[in-house]
Short mmCIF file of C-alpha atoms and ligand atoms in Angstrom, two decimals:
data_model
loop_
_atom_site.label_atom_id
_atom_site.label_comp_id
_atom_site.label_asym_id
_atom_site.label_seq_id
_atom_site.Cartn_x
_atom_site.Cartn_y
_atom_site.Cartn_z
CA MET A 30 -211.60 -39.90 36.94
CA LYS A 31 -212.05 -37.52 33.55
CA LEU A 32 -208.61 -37.29 32.49
CA VAL A 33 -205.79 -39.90 32.24
CA ILE A 34 -202.37 -38.63 30.81
CA VAL A 35 -199.58 -41.07 29.79
CA GLY A 36 -196.04 -40.19 28.59
CA SER A 37 -192.90 -39.78 29.77
CA VAL A 38 -192.01 -38.23 33.58
CA ALA A 39 -188.18 -37.46 33.22
CA LEU A 40 -185.59 -35.62 34.51
CA ASP A 41 -184.10 -32.86 31.89
CA THR A 42 -180.95 -31.68 31.81
CA LEU A 43 -181.09 -29.02 29.14
CA ALA A 44 -179.18 -25.54 28.08
CA THR A 45 -180.71 -22.36 26.32
CA PRO A 46 -179.18 -19.21 25.96
CA ALA A 47 -180.99 -18.06 28.57
CA GLY A 48 -179.11 -20.61 31.17
CA ALA A 49 -178.98 -24.03 31.98
CA VAL A 50 -180.73 -26.69 34.55
CA LYS A 51 -179.57 -30.40 35.48
CA ARG A 52 -181.80 -33.27 36.32
CA ALA A 53 -184.69 -31.08 36.39
CA LEU A 54 -188.71 -32.20 36.41
CA GLY A 55 -189.57 -32.89 32.87
CA GLY A 56 -191.28 -35.15 30.75
CA ALA A 57 -194.32 -35.00 28.42
CA ALA A 58 -197.25 -36.47 31.05
CA THR A 59 -195.62 -34.38 33.43
CA HIS A 60 -195.95 -30.68 31.67
CA ALA A 61 -199.51 -31.42 29.95
CA ALA A 62 -200.87 -32.66 33.28
CA VAL A 63 -199.49 -29.39 35.06
CA ALA A 64 -201.17 -27.32 32.45
CA ALA A 65 -204.41 -29.37 32.26
CA SER A 66 -204.76 -29.12 36.22
CA PHE A 67 -205.77 -25.57 35.87
CA PHE A 68 -208.36 -26.93 34.73
CA THR A 69 -209.87 -30.03 35.86
CA ASP A 70 -208.71 -31.99 39.31
CA LYS A 71 -209.88 -35.30 37.84
CA LEU A 72 -206.83 -35.99 36.31
CA GLY A 73 -204.04 -39.04 36.72
CA ILE A 74 -201.07 -39.64 35.20
CA VAL A 75 -199.64 -43.18 34.10
CA GLY A 76 -196.19 -43.36 33.74
CA VAL A 77 -192.82 -44.70 35.72
CA VAL A 78 -190.29 -43.09 37.54
CA GLY A 79 -186.88 -44.51 38.99
CA ASP A 80 -185.68 -45.00 42.62
CA ASP A 81 -183.42 -41.92 41.45
CA PHE A 82 -186.25 -39.64 41.27
CA PRO A 83 -186.63 -36.76 43.95
CA ALA A 84 -189.28 -37.16 46.28
CA ALA A 85 -190.47 -33.20 45.67
CA PHE A 86 -191.32 -33.86 42.42
CA PRO A 87 -194.44 -36.32 43.30
CA LYS A 88 -195.29 -34.09 45.92
CA LEU A 89 -195.38 -30.92 43.43
CA LEU A 90 -197.57 -33.30 41.17
CA ARG A 91 -200.18 -33.71 44.36
CA SER A 92 -199.96 -30.31 45.26
CA ARG A 93 -201.58 -29.52 41.75
CA LYS A 94 -204.30 -32.51 42.70
CA ILE A 95 -202.88 -34.57 39.84
CA ASP A 96 -203.66 -38.35 41.05
CA LEU A 97 -200.57 -40.38 40.85
CA GLY A 98 -202.06 -43.99 41.36
CA GLY A 99 -200.87 -44.82 37.77
CA LEU A 100 -197.51 -43.30 38.12
CA SER A 101 -195.08 -45.91 39.38
CA GLN A 102 -191.69 -46.14 40.92
CA VAL A 103 -189.45 -49.03 40.39
CA THR A 104 -185.73 -49.74 40.58
CA GLY A 105 -183.81 -48.36 38.11
CA LYS A 106 -183.31 -44.97 36.82
CA THR A 107 -185.57 -42.04 35.52
CA PHE A 108 -186.03 -41.67 32.13
CA HIS A 109 -183.45 -38.29 31.56
CA TRP A 110 -183.65 -36.09 28.72
CA LYS A 111 -180.08 -33.79 27.68
CA GLY A 112 -181.09 -31.27 25.10
CA ARG A 113 -180.12 -27.92 23.96
CA TYR A 114 -181.52 -24.93 22.23
CA GLU A 115 -179.72 -22.17 20.35
CA GLY A 116 -180.39 -19.21 18.20
CA ASP A 117 -184.21 -18.32 17.87
CA MET A 118 -184.71 -21.70 20.06
CA ALA A 119 -187.22 -22.99 17.66
CA VAL A 120 -185.82 -26.59 17.62
CA ALA A 121 -184.36 -28.30 20.60
CA LYS A 122 -181.37 -30.38 19.51
CA THR A 123 -181.66 -34.06 21.46
CA LEU A 124 -178.27 -34.78 22.97
CA HIS A 125 -179.08 -38.09 24.92
CA THR A 126 -182.00 -39.57 25.62
CA GLU A 127 -182.23 -42.09 28.09
CA LEU A 128 -185.36 -44.21 28.54
CA GLY A 129 -184.20 -45.92 31.70
CA VAL A 130 -187.43 -47.83 33.30
CA PHE A 131 -189.26 -46.88 30.64
CA ALA A 132 -187.70 -49.15 28.58
CA GLY A 133 -189.42 -52.29 30.17
CA PHE A 134 -192.72 -50.53 31.20
CA ASP A 135 -195.92 -52.38 31.03
CA PRO A 136 -198.71 -49.48 31.75
CA VAL A 137 -201.49 -50.93 34.11
CA LEU A 138 -204.65 -48.59 34.36
CA PRO A 139 -205.99 -48.40 37.95
CA ALA A 140 -209.62 -49.48 37.85
CA ALA A 141 -210.93 -45.80 38.21
CA TYR A 142 -208.62 -44.57 35.22
CA ARG A 143 -210.33 -47.35 32.78
CA SER A 144 -213.48 -45.21 32.25
CA ALA A 145 -212.43 -41.73 31.79
CA PRO A 146 -214.17 -40.33 28.89
CA PHE A 147 -210.58 -38.12 27.86
CA VAL A 148 -207.03 -39.77 27.38
CA PHE A 149 -203.97 -37.93 26.34
CA CYS A 150 -201.12 -39.70 25.00
CA GLY A 151 -198.17 -37.57 25.51
CA ASN A 152 -194.69 -38.06 23.94
CA ILE A 153 -193.21 -41.41 24.80
CA VAL A 154 -192.94 -45.15 22.83
CA PRO A 155 -195.72 -45.52 20.65
CA GLU A 156 -196.19 -49.00 21.78
CA ILE A 157 -196.92 -47.60 25.50
CA GLN A 158 -199.42 -45.40 24.31
CA SER A 159 -201.21 -48.63 22.39
CA LYS A 160 -201.07 -50.22 25.96
CA VAL A 161 -202.88 -47.28 27.28
CA LEU A 162 -205.32 -46.78 24.64
CA ASP A 163 -206.16 -50.73 24.65
CA GLN A 164 -207.11 -50.16 28.50
CA ALA A 165 -208.96 -47.24 27.96
CA SER A 166 -211.27 -48.48 25.34
CA ARG A 167 -214.23 -46.45 26.84
CA SER A 168 -212.97 -43.30 26.65
CA SER A 169 -214.46 -40.62 23.97
CA PHE A 170 -211.86 -38.47 23.04
CA LYS A 171 -208.32 -39.53 22.64
CA VAL A 172 -205.17 -37.36 21.61
CA LEU A 173 -201.95 -38.47 20.92
CA ASP A 174 -198.51 -36.47 20.69
CA THR A 175 -195.37 -37.63 19.16
CA MET A 176 -191.85 -36.67 18.29
CA ASN A 177 -189.32 -36.85 15.58
CA LEU A 178 -187.47 -39.72 17.27
CA TRP A 179 -190.66 -42.13 17.26
CA ILE A 180 -191.40 -41.02 13.64
CA ALA A 181 -188.02 -42.28 12.21
CA THR A 182 -187.59 -45.34 14.30
CA LYS A 183 -190.99 -47.00 15.16
CA LYS A 184 -193.35 -45.50 12.42
CA LYS A 185 -195.41 -48.34 12.42
CA ALA A 186 -196.36 -48.72 15.70
CA LEU A 187 -196.90 -44.79 15.70
CA LEU A 188 -199.31 -45.18 12.57
CA ASN A 189 -201.06 -47.85 14.37
CA ALA A 190 -201.74 -45.73 17.65
CA ILE A 191 -202.34 -42.63 15.49
CA LYS A 192 -205.38 -44.86 13.81
CA ARG A 193 -206.97 -45.43 17.10
CA VAL A 194 -207.40 -41.49 18.01
CA ASP A 195 -209.41 -38.81 17.59
CA ALA A 196 -206.82 -36.14 17.30
CA VAL A 197 -202.65 -35.85 16.75
CA VAL A 198 -200.88 -32.93 17.71
CA LEU A 199 -197.87 -32.36 15.84
CA ASN A 200 -195.16 -29.43 14.63
CA ASP A 201 -194.55 -28.44 10.95
CA GLN A 202 -191.54 -30.68 11.20
CA GLU A 203 -193.12 -33.89 12.47
CA ILE A 204 -196.43 -33.80 10.21
CA ARG A 205 -193.76 -33.48 7.22
CA GLN A 206 -191.77 -36.43 8.13
CA LEU A 207 -194.56 -38.65 9.10
CA THR A 208 -196.42 -37.95 5.87
CA GLY A 209 -193.61 -36.85 3.62
CA VAL A 210 -195.80 -34.05 2.41
CA HIS A 211 -194.35 -30.51 2.29
CA SER A 212 -197.44 -28.65 2.39
CA LEU A 213 -198.83 -28.48 5.77
CA ILE A 214 -202.61 -28.76 4.49
CA LEU A 215 -202.00 -31.35 2.43
CA ALA A 216 -200.02 -33.39 5.11
CA ALA A 217 -202.86 -32.74 7.55
CA LYS A 218 -205.46 -33.76 5.16
CA ALA A 219 -203.51 -37.11 4.43
CA LEU A 220 -203.02 -37.68 8.05
CA LEU A 221 -207.02 -37.56 8.58
CA LYS A 222 -207.07 -40.17 6.28
CA ALA A 223 -205.05 -42.18 8.63
CA GLY A 224 -208.00 -42.05 10.99
CA PRO A 225 -208.01 -38.88 13.66
CA ARG A 226 -211.18 -36.32 13.10
CA PHE A 227 -208.61 -33.68 13.99
CA VAL A 228 -204.87 -32.56 13.38
CA LEU A 229 -203.46 -29.91 15.70
CA LEU A 230 -200.55 -28.45 14.19
CA LYS A 231 -198.10 -26.55 16.82
CA ARG A 232 -196.35 -23.67 15.19
CA GLY A 233 -194.44 -22.40 17.94
CA GLU A 234 -194.39 -18.60 18.01
CA HIS A 235 -196.62 -18.86 15.15
CA GLY A 236 -199.65 -20.36 16.96
CA ALA A 237 -201.88 -23.24 16.26
CA SER A 238 -203.80 -24.41 13.54
CA LEU A 239 -206.99 -27.00 13.91
CA ILE A 240 -207.69 -29.20 10.99
CA SER A 241 -210.42 -31.45 10.34
CA LYS A 242 -212.29 -32.63 7.15
CA ASN A 243 -214.63 -29.57 7.19
CA GLU A 244 -212.55 -26.91 8.94
CA TYR A 245 -209.61 -24.83 9.38
CA PHE A 246 -209.03 -22.90 12.72
CA HIS A 247 -205.78 -20.88 13.50
CA LEU A 248 -205.06 -18.84 16.89
CA PRO A 249 -201.68 -17.01 17.19
CA ALA A 250 -199.25 -17.58 19.82
CA PHE A 251 -200.17 -15.44 22.78
CA PRO A 252 -197.11 -12.67 22.33
CA THR A 253 -195.20 -13.35 25.43
CA GLU A 254 -191.86 -11.29 25.51
CA LYS A 255 -190.07 -13.60 27.77
CA VAL A 256 -188.66 -16.80 26.50
CA ARG A 257 -185.92 -18.58 28.77
CA ASP A 258 -187.07 -22.24 27.81
CA PRO A 259 -189.38 -23.70 25.22
CA THR A 260 -189.32 -27.07 26.72
CA GLY A 261 -192.42 -28.76 27.33
CA ALA A 262 -194.47 -25.86 25.45
CA GLY A 263 -195.96 -28.45 23.16
CA ASP A 264 -197.06 -30.67 26.00
CA SER A 265 -198.63 -27.56 27.93
CA PHE A 266 -200.38 -26.74 24.90
CA ALA A 267 -201.96 -30.11 24.57
CA GLY A 268 -202.45 -30.29 28.45
CA GLY A 269 -204.50 -26.95 28.38
CA LEU A 270 -206.36 -27.98 25.72
CA ILE A 271 -207.63 -31.19 26.86
CA GLY A 272 -207.59 -29.96 30.10
CA SER A 273 -210.01 -27.50 28.89
CA LEU A 274 -212.07 -30.07 27.02
CA THR A 275 -212.31 -32.00 30.10
CA ALA A 276 -213.86 -29.59 32.10
CA ALA A 277 -216.43 -28.82 29.11
CA GLY A 278 -217.14 -32.41 29.24
CA ARG A 279 -217.85 -32.33 25.19
CA VAL A 280 -216.25 -31.83 22.08
CA ASP A 281 -217.80 -29.42 19.59
CA LYS A 282 -216.53 -26.75 17.55
CA GLY A 283 -216.94 -23.87 20.49
CA THR A 284 -215.14 -26.34 22.92
CA LEU A 285 -212.43 -26.78 20.79
CA ARG A 286 -211.51 -23.42 19.61
CA ARG A 287 -211.73 -22.49 23.26
CA ALA A 288 -209.53 -25.43 24.10
CA MET A 289 -207.03 -24.31 21.55
CA ALA A 290 -206.96 -20.84 23.00
CA SER A 291 -206.51 -22.22 26.52
CA GLY A 292 -203.77 -24.51 24.67
CA ILE A 293 -201.96 -21.64 23.78
CA VAL A 294 -202.12 -19.24 27.06
CA MET A 295 -200.69 -22.29 28.89
CA SER A 296 -197.58 -22.84 26.48
CA SER A 297 -197.04 -18.68 26.65
CA PHE A 298 -196.66 -19.35 30.34
CA GLN A 299 -194.74 -22.65 30.15
CA VAL A 300 -191.71 -20.82 28.13
CA GLU A 301 -191.45 -18.24 30.45
CA ASP A 302 -188.89 -20.50 32.58
CA PHE A 303 -187.20 -23.40 32.99
CA SER A 304 -188.74 -26.63 33.99
CA LEU A 305 -191.99 -25.93 35.40
CA TRP A 306 -191.06 -22.80 37.43
CA ARG A 307 -193.43 -20.38 36.19
CA THR A 308 -196.46 -22.85 35.55
CA VAL A 309 -196.57 -24.12 38.95
CA LYS A 310 -196.56 -20.22 40.06
CA LEU A 311 -199.82 -19.20 38.17
CA LYS A 312 -202.95 -18.15 39.64
CA ARG A 313 -206.31 -18.75 37.76
CA PRO A 314 -206.69 -14.69 37.03
CA GLU A 315 -203.50 -14.83 35.31
CA ILE A 316 -204.99 -17.48 32.73
CA GLU A 317 -207.93 -15.32 32.53
CA ASN A 318 -206.59 -12.03 31.57
CA ARG A 319 -204.28 -13.85 28.98
CA LEU A 320 -207.52 -15.64 27.38
CA LYS A 321 -209.40 -12.92 27.36
CA ARG A 322 -206.65 -10.58 25.41
CA LEU A 323 -205.81 -13.25 23.28
CA ARG A 324 -209.69 -13.16 22.43
CA ALA A 325 -209.30 -9.39 21.91
CA MET A 326 -206.59 -9.32 19.87
CA THR A 327 -208.21 -11.99 17.60
CA SER A 328 -211.64 -10.65 17.21
CA PHE A 329 -212.67 -8.34 14.47
P1 AMP B 10 -192.12 -30.81 24.22
O1 AMP B 10 -193.36 -30.00 25.05
O2 AMP B 10 -192.13 -31.07 23.27
O3 AMP B 10 -190.94 -29.51 24.48
O4 AMP B 10 -191.33 -31.89 25.12
C1 AMP B 10 -190.56 -31.76 26.03
C2 AMP B 10 -190.20 -32.76 27.31
O5 AMP B 10 -190.44 -34.01 26.49
C3 AMP B 10 -189.01 -33.15 28.20
O6 AMP B 10 -189.42 -32.66 29.42
C4 AMP B 10 -188.58 -34.22 28.04
O7 AMP B 10 -188.51 -34.87 28.95
C5 AMP B 10 -189.75 -34.93 26.95
N1 AMP B 10 -188.88 -35.65 25.94
C6 AMP B 10 -187.92 -35.70 25.35
N2 AMP B 10 -187.51 -36.90 24.20
C7 AMP B 10 -188.72 -37.55 24.37
C8 AMP B 10 -188.58 -38.88 24.20
N3 AMP B 10 -188.01 -39.40 23.19
N4 AMP B 10 -189.76 -39.60 24.53
C9 AMP B 10 -190.45 -39.00 25.55
N5 AMP B 10 -190.47 -37.77 25.77
C10 AMP B 10 -189.18 -37.17 25.77
#
């Protein structure tokens, strides 16, 4: 196993100006793992689902060669997120979050996962992220994502987890909320002092930035014309990024920049349809084509 992904595995009920879905396959770990699976097949998910989780969903994940040895199914309800996007769809409005079986989840990593070099702590209760970090102590590159809910309700536990990772992935609002600093660059610098070596800023239709002590790098979003559902954009960015790093096997300036491009391209496909409908249909040449076009539109 080379890449371990923890986070919500969810049923999503959501509406956007382009339509609506009920109890569709979603979750931070799901979106990240599917995106990463286009770059590596040595990955597994750590999470939990309830007995209401349709059998077709694990089947779909297995078809992407994602290992489910760390995904338990127990009696109870699967994590259920209800949300809505309006207008420019820049921000999701959460209508309801039902933690379900995640409420008492105590993750146990299968033996083969414990020496994985790459770990992605996708969005979920920070204590669960920390428990996974405890068990993946031999990992050399750990990335963490979160959201406004945990910044507001579990800041201390979240900062404890952030201290232990190499990179954090946040959007503009989240980093401002977490640090209390308005300037994004100063907010990123403040966060670098809290532990991680890299801050990855997701800026939606404006792309993504990488900030470290000595470096600032930015890529625009891939200009997709079709945006039907932004859910999972951030997770597929992170999944494409860590999947690409896993495939490269090392983290340096070049691999990080290429990984950001992979994340940008994966999220550009993700938003084109609801749930994972577009992403699971992707073919490798489509990804290569957008990577090439992104490179062409950013070099001068
Ligand atoms: P994003 O990439 O930020 O759009 O993440 C979307 C995914 O996050 C959805 O598929 C939801 O199931 C999941 N999600 C929403 N709220 C939470 C939460 N509080 N904790 C963990 N996952 C969540």
